[in-house]
mmCIF file of C-alpha atoms in Angstrom:
data_model
loop_
_atom_site.group_PDB
_atom_site.id
_atom_site.type_symbol
_atom_site.label_atom_id
_atom_site.label_comp_id
_atom_site.label_asym_id
_atom_site.label_seq_id
_atom_site.Cartn_x
_atom_site.Cartn_y
_atom_site.Cartn_z
ATOM 1 C CA UNK A 297 14.525 -10.392 -2.274
ATOM 2 C CA UNK A 298 12.328 -7.708 -3.751
ATOM 3 C CA UNK A 299 12.833 -4.039 -2.976
ATOM 4 C CA UNK A 300 11.717 -0.616 -4.163
ATOM 5 C CA UNK A 301 13.729 2.588 -3.819
ATOM 6 C CA UNK A 302 12.134 6.003 -4.157
ATOM 7 C CA UNK A 303 13.601 9.461 -4.041
ATOM 8 C CA UNK A 304 13.311 11.065 -0.643
ATOM 9 C CA UNK A 305 10.939 13.929 -0.126
ATOM 10 C CA UNK A 306 9.431 16.234 0.434
ATOM 11 C CA UNK A 307 9.301 17.482 -3.112
ATOM 12 C CA UNK A 308 8.044 21.065 -3.205
ATOM 13 C CA UNK A 309 6.867 22.523 -6.504
ATOM 14 C CA UNK A 310 4.936 25.518 -7.715
ATOM 15 C CA UNK A 311 1.626 24.977 -9.454
ATOM 16 C CA UNK A 312 2.011 24.057 -13.161
ATOM 17 C CA UNK A 313 5.585 22.817 -12.669
ATOM 18 C CA UNK A 314 6.799 19.507 -14.137
ATOM 19 C CA UNK A 315 6.975 16.574 -11.722
ATOM 20 C CA UNK A 316 9.278 13.578 -11.690
ATOM 21 C CA UNK A 317 9.444 11.118 -8.797
ATOM 22 C CA UNK A 318 12.102 8.487 -9.319
ATOM 23 C CA UNK A 319 11.503 4.826 -8.547
ATOM 24 C CA UNK A 320 13.840 1.893 -9.103
ATOM 25 C CA UNK A 321 13.272 -1.704 -8.157
ATOM 26 C CA UNK A 322 14.977 -5.009 -7.545
ATOM 27 C CA UNK A 323 13.012 -8.151 -8.288
ATOM 28 C CA UNK A 324 13.356 -11.560 -9.844
ATOM 29 C CA UNK A 325 11.372 -12.354 -12.937
ATOM 30 C CA UNK A 326 8.835 -9.924 -14.309
ATOM 31 C CA UNK A 327 7.044 -8.030 -11.557
ATOM 32 C CA UNK A 328 3.982 -5.852 -11.956
ATOM 33 C CA UNK A 329 4.622 -2.218 -11.003
ATOM 34 C CA UNK A 330 2.273 0.264 -9.379
ATOM 35 C CA UNK A 331 2.027 3.832 -8.190
ATOM 36 C CA UNK A 332 -0.317 4.471 -5.270
ATOM 37 C CA UNK A 333 -1.292 7.879 -3.893
ATOM 38 C CA UNK A 334 -2.273 8.708 -0.316
ATOM 39 C CA UNK A 335 -4.086 11.958 0.356
ATOM 40 C CA UNK A 336 -3.998 13.332 3.925
ATOM 41 C CA UNK A 337 -6.012 11.198 6.334
ATOM 42 C CA UNK A 338 -6.979 8.660 3.691
ATOM 43 C CA UNK A 339 -5.986 5.188 2.574
ATOM 44 C CA UNK A 340 -3.973 4.330 -0.503
ATOM 45 C CA UNK A 341 -5.523 4.625 -3.929
ATOM 46 C CA UNK A 342 -4.161 3.050 -7.059
ATOM 47 C CA UNK A 343 -2.909 5.766 -9.403
ATOM 48 C CA UNK A 344 -1.561 3.674 -12.274
ATOM 49 C CA UNK A 345 0.032 0.347 -13.071
ATOM 50 C CA UNK A 346 2.113 -1.510 -15.667
ATOM 51 C CA UNK A 347 2.410 -5.252 -15.957
ATOM 52 C CA UNK A 348 5.147 -5.776 -18.548
ATOM 53 C CA UNK A 349 8.223 -4.121 -19.971
ATOM 54 C CA UNK A 350 7.653 -0.925 -21.992
ATOM 55 C CA UNK A 351 4.058 -0.629 -20.782
ATOM 56 C CA UNK A 352 3.026 2.920 -19.940
ATOM 57 C CA UNK A 353 0.524 3.422 -17.168
ATOM 58 C CA UNK A 354 -1.392 6.683 -17.110
ATOM 59 C CA UNK A 355 -4.140 8.314 -15.082
ATOM 60 C CA UNK A 356 -5.199 11.868 -14.164
ATOM 61 C CA UNK A 357 -2.289 13.331 -16.165
ATOM 62 C CA UNK A 358 0.297 11.131 -14.422
ATOM 63 C CA UNK A 359 2.405 8.687 -16.425
ATOM 64 C CA UNK A 360 5.028 6.032 -15.713
ATOM 65 C CA UNK A 361 6.821 3.671 -18.096
ATOM 66 C CA UNK A 362 8.039 0.194 -17.109
ATOM 67 C CA UNK A 363 11.741 0.194 -18.027
ATOM 68 C CA UNK A 364 13.196 -3.253 -17.532
ATOM 69 C CA UNK A 365 16.654 -2.303 -18.817
ATOM 70 C CA UNK A 366 17.033 0.325 -16.085
ATOM 71 C CA UNK A 367 14.670 -1.387 -13.572
ATOM 72 C CA UNK A 368 12.798 1.879 -13.199
ATOM 73 C CA UNK A 369 9.210 3.141 -13.076
ATOM 74 C CA UNK A 370 9.495 6.917 -12.691
ATOM 75 C CA UNK A 371 6.318 8.927 -12.144
ATOM 76 C CA UNK A 372 5.822 12.087 -14.221
ATOM 77 C CA UNK A 373 3.233 14.799 -14.645
ATOM 78 C CA UNK A 374 3.529 17.746 -16.976
ATOM 79 C CA UNK A 375 1.715 20.340 -14.867
ATOM 80 C CA UNK A 376 0.973 19.739 -11.188
ATOM 81 C CA UNK A 377 -1.903 21.254 -9.245
ATOM 82 C CA UNK A 378 -2.316 22.060 -5.564
ATOM 83 C CA UNK A 379 -4.755 19.149 -5.378
ATOM 84 C CA UNK A 380 -1.908 16.749 -6.297
ATOM 85 C CA UNK A 381 -0.310 17.335 -2.892
ATOM 86 C CA UNK A 382 -0.086 13.875 -1.346
ATOM 87 C CA UNK A 383 2.302 11.026 -0.611
ATOM 88 C CA UNK A 384 3.169 8.830 -3.591
ATOM 89 C CA UNK A 385 4.244 5.198 -3.203
ATOM 90 C CA UNK A 386 5.919 3.055 -5.814
ATOM 91 C CA UNK A 387 5.258 -0.662 -5.353
ATOM 92 C CA UNK A 388 5.721 -4.018 -7.014
ATOM 93 C CA UNK A 389 4.278 -7.460 -6.816
ATOM 94 C CA UNK A 390 6.077 -10.498 -8.192
ATOM 95 C CA UNK A 391 4.387 -12.934 -10.516
ATOM 96 C CA UNK A 392 2.950 -15.510 -10.430
ATOM 97 C CA UNK A 393 0.767 -15.785 -7.366
ATOM 98 C CA UNK A 394 -1.357 -13.563 -5.190
ATOM 99 C CA UNK A 395 1.609 -12.063 -3.498
ATOM 100 C CA UNK A 396 1.620 -8.949 -1.378
ATOM 101 C CA UNK A 397 2.997 -5.621 -2.499
ATOM 102 C CA UNK A 398 6.510 -4.455 -1.722
ATOM 103 C CA UNK A 399 6.441 -0.692 -1.198
ATOM 104 C CA UNK A 400 8.935 2.083 -1.445
ATOM 105 C CA UNK A 401 9.171 4.467 1.496
ATOM 106 C CA UNK A 402 6.934 7.074 -0.150
ATOM 107 C CA UNK A 403 7.588 10.568 -1.476
ATOM 108 C CA UNK A 404 5.641 13.524 -0.144
ATOM 109 C CA UNK A 405 4.704 16.087 -2.797
ATOM 110 C CA UNK A 406 3.772 19.612 -1.782
ATOM 111 C CA UNK A 407 2.435 21.888 -4.500
ATOM 112 C CA UNK A 408 2.285 25.592 -3.726
ATOM 113 C CA UNK A 409 -0.118 28.002 -5.448
ATOM 114 C CA UNK B 920 -19.362 1.333 -3.040
ATOM 115 C CA UNK B 921 -17.962 0.240 0.323
ATOM 116 C CA UNK B 922 -14.875 -1.622 -0.956
ATOM 117 C CA UNK B 923 -12.650 -2.363 2.038
ATOM 118 C CA UNK B 924 -13.988 -1.272 5.427
ATOM 119 C CA UNK B 925 -11.813 -1.061 8.528
ATOM 120 C CA UNK B 926 -12.936 -0.535 12.101
ATOM 121 C CA UNK B 927 -12.183 1.294 14.259
ATOM 122 C CA UNK B 928 -10.620 4.343 12.611
ATOM 123 C CA UNK B 929 -8.797 5.441 15.762
ATOM 124 C CA UNK B 930 -7.867 3.684 18.990
ATOM 125 C CA UNK B 931 -5.703 4.408 22.002
ATOM 126 C CA UNK B 932 -4.519 1.484 24.125
ATOM 127 C CA UNK B 933 -2.394 1.048 27.205
ATOM 128 C CA UNK B 934 0.633 -1.217 27.114
ATOM 129 C CA UNK B 935 -0.439 -4.824 27.686
ATOM 130 C CA UNK B 936 -4.030 -4.410 26.537
ATOM 131 C CA UNK B 937 -5.410 -6.552 23.741
ATOM 132 C CA UNK B 938 -7.372 -5.475 20.720
ATOM 133 C CA UNK B 939 -8.753 -6.784 17.427
ATOM 134 C CA UNK B 940 -8.790 -4.679 14.274
ATOM 135 C CA UNK B 941 -11.573 -5.595 11.888
ATOM 136 C CA UNK B 942 -11.519 -5.623 8.104
ATOM 137 C CA UNK B 943 -14.252 -6.566 5.656
ATOM 138 C CA UNK B 944 -14.414 -6.403 1.872
ATOM 139 C CA UNK B 945 -17.461 -6.677 -0.360
ATOM 140 C CA UNK B 946 -15.708 -7.293 -3.684
ATOM 141 C CA UNK B 947 -15.581 -11.102 -3.408
ATOM 142 C CA UNK B 948 -11.786 -10.995 -3.407
ATOM 143 C CA UNK B 949 -9.824 -14.102 -2.508
ATOM 144 C CA UNK B 950 -6.715 -12.496 -1.030
ATOM 145 C CA UNK B 951 -6.519 -10.135 1.928
ATOM 146 C CA UNK B 952 -3.598 -8.389 3.598
ATOM 147 C CA UNK B 953 -2.634 -6.452 6.704
ATOM 148 C CA UNK B 954 0.073 -3.776 6.520
ATOM 149 C CA UNK B 955 1.461 -1.289 8.972
ATOM 150 C CA UNK B 956 2.651 2.158 7.930
ATOM 151 C CA UNK B 957 5.386 3.906 9.858
ATOM 152 C CA UNK B 958 7.015 7.250 9.029
ATOM 153 C CA UNK B 959 9.720 6.966 6.369
ATOM 154 C CA UNK B 960 9.232 3.218 5.945
ATOM 155 C CA UNK B 961 6.393 2.822 3.507
ATOM 156 C CA UNK B 962 4.009 -0.032 4.203
ATOM 157 C CA UNK B 963 5.216 -3.341 5.571
ATOM 158 C CA UNK B 964 3.292 -6.590 5.343
ATOM 159 C CA UNK B 965 2.240 -8.151 8.656
ATOM 160 C CA UNK B 966 0.142 -11.127 7.536
ATOM 161 C CA UNK B 967 -1.776 -12.129 4.474
ATOM 162 C CA UNK B 968 -4.418 -14.639 3.486
ATOM 163 C CA UNK B 969 -4.250 -15.966 -0.058
ATOM 164 C CA UNK B 970 -7.670 -17.570 0.240
ATOM 165 C CA UNK B 971 -10.335 -18.395 2.788
ATOM 166 C CA UNK B 972 -8.922 -20.751 5.388
ATOM 167 C CA UNK B 973 -5.243 -19.892 4.869
ATOM 168 C CA UNK B 974 -2.961 -17.332 6.489
ATOM 169 C CA UNK B 975 0.757 -16.647 6.152
ATOM 170 C CA UNK B 976 3.315 -14.447 7.854
ATOM 171 C CA UNK B 977 4.630 -11.367 6.162
ATOM 172 C CA UNK B 978 7.654 -9.223 6.865
ATOM 173 C CA UNK B 979 6.768 -8.119 10.437
ATOM 174 C CA UNK B 980 4.423 -10.694 12.061
ATOM 175 C CA UNK B 981 5.768 -10.695 15.631
ATOM 176 C CA UNK B 982 3.219 -9.593 18.212
ATOM 177 C CA UNK B 983 0.230 -10.125 15.924
ATOM 178 C CA UNK B 984 -2.245 -12.865 15.090
ATOM 179 C CA UNK B 985 -4.823 -13.000 12.325
ATOM 180 C CA UNK B 986 -8.052 -14.798 11.542
ATOM 181 C CA UNK B 987 -9.647 -15.220 8.140
ATOM 182 C CA UNK B 988 -13.169 -15.604 9.458
ATOM 183 C CA UNK B 989 -14.750 -16.084 6.037
ATOM 184 C CA UNK B 990 -14.137 -14.809 2.527
ATOM 185 C CA UNK B 991 -15.183 -11.271 3.470
ATOM 186 C CA UNK B 992 -13.459 -10.744 6.800
ATOM 187 C CA UNK B 993 -9.829 -10.736 7.934
ATOM 188 C CA UNK B 994 -9.061 -9.579 11.480
ATOM 189 C CA UNK B 995 -5.775 -8.595 13.111
ATOM 190 C CA UNK B 996 -5.258 -9.136 16.824
ATOM 191 C CA UNK B 997 -2.758 -7.636 19.212
ATOM 192 C CA UNK B 998 -2.662 -9.901 22.265
ATOM 193 C CA UNK B 999 -0.471 -7.663 24.445
ATOM 194 C CA UNK B 1000 0.028 -4.243 22.904
ATOM 195 C CA UNK B 1001 3.465 -2.592 23.027
ATOM 196 C CA UNK B 1002 4.432 1.034 22.242
ATOM 197 C CA UNK B 1003 6.389 -0.242 19.219
ATOM 198 C CA UNK B 1004 3.061 -1.235 17.684
ATOM 199 C CA UNK B 1005 1.927 2.374 17.493
ATOM 200 C CA UNK B 1006 1.258 2.778 13.788
ATOM 201 C CA UNK B 1007 -1.353 3.165 11.096
ATOM 202 C CA UNK B 1008 -2.744 -0.207 10.021
ATOM 203 C CA UNK B 1009 -4.118 -0.833 6.546
ATOM 204 C CA UNK B 1010 -6.129 -3.747 5.292
ATOM 205 C CA UNK B 1011 -6.181 -4.559 1.581
ATOM 206 C CA UNK B 1012 -7.723 -7.122 -0.745
ATOM 207 C CA UNK B 1013 -7.276 -8.286 -4.309
ATOM 208 C CA UNK B 1014 -8.535 -10.955 -6.641
ATOM 209 C CA UNK B 1015 -6.482 -12.282 -9.520
ATOM 210 C CA UNK B 1016 -2.723 -12.098 -9.919
ATOM 211 C CA UNK B 1017 -2.572 -9.074 -12.178
ATOM 212 C CA UNK B 1018 -5.106 -6.951 -10.356
ATOM 213 C CA UNK B 1019 -4.134 -4.190 -7.945
ATOM 214 C CA UNK B 1020 -4.831 -4.251 -4.258
ATOM 215 C CA UNK B 1021 -7.682 -2.185 -2.843
ATOM 216 C CA UNK B 1022 -7.027 -0.509 0.488
ATOM 217 C CA UNK B 1023 -9.172 0.520 3.408
ATOM 218 C CA UNK B 1024 -8.878 3.956 5.003
ATOM 219 C CA UNK B 1025 -6.697 2.693 7.833
ATOM 220 C CA UNK B 1026 -6.790 2.392 11.617
ATOM 221 C CA UNK B 1027 -4.623 4.807 13.563
ATOM 222 C CA UNK B 1028 -3.479 2.981 16.698
ATOM 223 C CA UNK B 1029 -1.594 4.610 19.573
ATOM 224 C CA UNK B 1030 -0.194 2.559 22.454
ATOM 225 C CA UNK B 1031 0.823 4.416 25.574
#
């Protein structure tokens, strides 16, 4: 079956530090890959996505590259801010079909001023 | 800009009580989903509806029922609530295959 593995948190960084949150996946075929972010007390918001190998998704300074050879989709940001403190979820959906998402367990990021 | 709307936002139930969680989307999406979120476990799929008139079980369907009332609305029912169903419940919707899911703000449910 499909699965997503994320690094355990919490990840605690100082403002302006470099961020990497690792994500690896297991899936048949060619899944679409997503990063969602959940701010305290809110629902999940799509942060970025990639639908095929070597695609790079980017948004709000965050980036992730779909690496089929290593089955990875690591999230990176060059300089984090306090406002980036949230829980980040890596997820995939297989293709074709309107299938549901398979989520990783989430990684909590805490950015200190 | 409503997107996906869930009601209620919070609810406390006693063991054995029943309850229906409501979800409505205004984006004309075909597919809708119910997830539960538990600490350290990410989100797990309870039920989904690929289109109006169809529903299918997800990863953790036991103790729940769903109704796809029309294209907009997808409700989740707990017939006899148990403490193990204490969780945060999220509804989501999407349209075509490649598009991302849109999530509601969640319902925080506590069962005593």
